[in-house]
Tab-separated table of C-alpha atoms in Angstrom:
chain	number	residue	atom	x	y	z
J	1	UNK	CA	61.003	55.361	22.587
J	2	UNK	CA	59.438	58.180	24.577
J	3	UNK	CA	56.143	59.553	23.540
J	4	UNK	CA	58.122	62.795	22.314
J	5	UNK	CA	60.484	60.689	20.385
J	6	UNK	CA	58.014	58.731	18.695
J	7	UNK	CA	56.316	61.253	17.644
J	8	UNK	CA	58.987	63.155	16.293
J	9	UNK	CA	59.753	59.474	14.399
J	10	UNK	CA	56.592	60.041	12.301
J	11	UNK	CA	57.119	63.261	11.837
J	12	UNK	CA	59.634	62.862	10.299
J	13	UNK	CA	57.676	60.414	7.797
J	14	UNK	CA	54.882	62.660	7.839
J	15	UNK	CA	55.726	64.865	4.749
J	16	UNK	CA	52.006	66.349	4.564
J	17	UNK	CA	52.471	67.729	8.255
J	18	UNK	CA	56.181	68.877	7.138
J	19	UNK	CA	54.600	70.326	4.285
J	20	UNK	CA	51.602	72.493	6.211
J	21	UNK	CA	54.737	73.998	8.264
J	22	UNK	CA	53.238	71.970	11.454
J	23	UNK	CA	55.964	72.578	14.246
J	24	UNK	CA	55.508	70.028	17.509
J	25	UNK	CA	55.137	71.973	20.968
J	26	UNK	CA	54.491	69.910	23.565
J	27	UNK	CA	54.488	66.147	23.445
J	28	UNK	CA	52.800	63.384	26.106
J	29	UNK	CA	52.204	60.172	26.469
J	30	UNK	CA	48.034	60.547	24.624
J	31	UNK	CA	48.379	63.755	24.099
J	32	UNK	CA	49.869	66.826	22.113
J	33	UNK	CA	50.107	70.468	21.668
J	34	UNK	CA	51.255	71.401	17.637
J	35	UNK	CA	51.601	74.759	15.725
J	36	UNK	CA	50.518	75.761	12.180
J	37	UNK	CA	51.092	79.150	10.445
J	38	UNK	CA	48.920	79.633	8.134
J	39	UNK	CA	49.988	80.346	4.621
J	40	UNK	CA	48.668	82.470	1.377
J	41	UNK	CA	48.407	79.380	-0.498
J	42	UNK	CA	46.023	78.018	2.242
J	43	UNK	CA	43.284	80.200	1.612
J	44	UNK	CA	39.946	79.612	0.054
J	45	UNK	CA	38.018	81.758	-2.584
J	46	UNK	CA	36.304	83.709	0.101
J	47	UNK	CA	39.569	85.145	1.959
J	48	UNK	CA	39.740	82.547	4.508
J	49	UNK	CA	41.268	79.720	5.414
J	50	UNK	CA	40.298	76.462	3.994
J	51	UNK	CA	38.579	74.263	5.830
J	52	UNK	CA	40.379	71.115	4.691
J	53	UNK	CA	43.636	72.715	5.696
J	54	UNK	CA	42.075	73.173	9.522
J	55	UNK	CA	40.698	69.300	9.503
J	56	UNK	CA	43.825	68.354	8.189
J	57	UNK	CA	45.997	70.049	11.097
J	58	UNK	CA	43.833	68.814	13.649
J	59	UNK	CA	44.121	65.471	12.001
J	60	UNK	CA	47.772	65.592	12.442
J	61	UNK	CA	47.071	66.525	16.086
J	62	UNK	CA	45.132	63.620	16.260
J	63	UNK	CA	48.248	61.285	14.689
J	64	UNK	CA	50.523	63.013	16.811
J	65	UNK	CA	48.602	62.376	19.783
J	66	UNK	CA	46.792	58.420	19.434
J	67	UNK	CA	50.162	57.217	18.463
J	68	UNK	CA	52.472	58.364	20.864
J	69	UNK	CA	52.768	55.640	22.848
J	70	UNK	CA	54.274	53.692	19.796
J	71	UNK	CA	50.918	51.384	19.369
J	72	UNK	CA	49.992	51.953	15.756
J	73	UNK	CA	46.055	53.956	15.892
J	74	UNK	CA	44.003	55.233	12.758
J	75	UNK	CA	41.358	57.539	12.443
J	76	UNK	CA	38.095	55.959	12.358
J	77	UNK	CA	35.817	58.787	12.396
J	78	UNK	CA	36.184	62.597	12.762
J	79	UNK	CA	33.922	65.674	12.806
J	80	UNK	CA	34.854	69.342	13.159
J	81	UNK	CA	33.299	72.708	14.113
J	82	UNK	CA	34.280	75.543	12.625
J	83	UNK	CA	33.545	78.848	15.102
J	84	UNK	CA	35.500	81.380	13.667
J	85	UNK	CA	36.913	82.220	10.611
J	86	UNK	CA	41.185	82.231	9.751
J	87	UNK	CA	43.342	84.262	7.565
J	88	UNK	CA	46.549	84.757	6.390
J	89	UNK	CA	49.748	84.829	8.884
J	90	UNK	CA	47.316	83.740	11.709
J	91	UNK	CA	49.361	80.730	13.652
J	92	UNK	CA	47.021	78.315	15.122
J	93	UNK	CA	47.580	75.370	17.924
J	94	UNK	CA	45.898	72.192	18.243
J	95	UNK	CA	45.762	70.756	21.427
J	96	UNK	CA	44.851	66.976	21.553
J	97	UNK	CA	43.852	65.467	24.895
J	98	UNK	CA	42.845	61.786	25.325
J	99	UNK	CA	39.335	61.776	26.270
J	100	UNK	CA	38.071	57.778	26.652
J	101	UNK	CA	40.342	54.490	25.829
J	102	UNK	CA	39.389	51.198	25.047
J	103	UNK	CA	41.114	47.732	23.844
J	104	UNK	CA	40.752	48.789	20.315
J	105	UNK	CA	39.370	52.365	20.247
J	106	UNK	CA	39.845	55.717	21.881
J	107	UNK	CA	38.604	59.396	21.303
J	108	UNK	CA	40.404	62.433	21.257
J	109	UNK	CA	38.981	66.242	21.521
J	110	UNK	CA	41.273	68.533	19.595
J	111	UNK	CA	40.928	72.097	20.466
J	112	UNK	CA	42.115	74.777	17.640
J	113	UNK	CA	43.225	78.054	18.772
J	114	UNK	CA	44.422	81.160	16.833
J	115	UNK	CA	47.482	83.343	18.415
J	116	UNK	CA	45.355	85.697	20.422
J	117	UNK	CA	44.084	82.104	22.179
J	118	UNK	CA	40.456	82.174	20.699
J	119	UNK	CA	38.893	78.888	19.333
J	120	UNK	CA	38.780	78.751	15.922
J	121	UNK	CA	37.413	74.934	15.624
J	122	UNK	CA	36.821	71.689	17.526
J	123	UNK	CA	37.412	68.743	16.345
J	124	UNK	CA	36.719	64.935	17.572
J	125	UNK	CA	38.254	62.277	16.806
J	126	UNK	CA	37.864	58.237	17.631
J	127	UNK	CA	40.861	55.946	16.399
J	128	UNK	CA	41.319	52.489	16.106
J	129	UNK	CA	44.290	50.241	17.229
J	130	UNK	CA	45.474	48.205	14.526
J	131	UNK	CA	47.718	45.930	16.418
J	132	UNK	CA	51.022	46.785	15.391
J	133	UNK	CA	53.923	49.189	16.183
J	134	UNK	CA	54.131	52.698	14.347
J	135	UNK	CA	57.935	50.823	13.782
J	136	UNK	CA	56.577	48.448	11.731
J	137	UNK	CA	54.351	50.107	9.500
């Protein structure tokens, strides 16, 4: 399968990234570009977005992106910055580029954007390479 293809194979097994309304933009081999709108239910007590719901789309950047290539990868360990705050009907991208690769390991920076293209969060990732084909799991 192509990286695009593959990823669109988890996707659609990936009912929590169906379910945020995560649409996939650009797909390559290590890397991806996804969309999120961002919905009323998605909002904290404070008028703005939840955090979880931002670490969770970047974590789906993150799938979308260490698992391309068909070679199974899970998240190890992640951190996010949050730099500015999101709100209702805002649609945000997540851009995940490849930044180091090992035998077992590799880390990811995932860049989150709002519509009018400022950064809203960043987000690093490192995965892990379980040894088995996204096919098989």
């Amino acid at each position: 399968m192509t990286p695009k293809e593959t990823a669109e194979y988890m996707f659609g097994k990936d009912l929590f990234s169906q379910w945020l309304g995560i649409e996939l933009i650009d797909i390559k081999t290590n890397y991806c570009l996804i969309k999120m709108p961002v919905k009323t239910e998605m909002i904290n007590g404070l008028g703005t977005v939840h955090g979880g719901v931002t670490f969770a789309f970047a974590d789906s950047a993150l799938a979308f992106s260490s698992n391309n290539t068909g070679e199974a990868a899970v998240a190890l360990n992640c951190y996010i910055n949050f730099t500015k705050a999101v709100r209702t009907g805002d649609v945000l991208t997540a851009e995940s580029i490849l930044l180091t690769d090992t035998r077992k390991t590799a880390v990811y920076d995932i860049t989150i954007k709002n519509q009018n293209d400022e950064v809203v969060a960043g987000f690093r990732g490192t995965v892990y390479k379980i040894g088995k084909k996204i096919t098989e799991l």
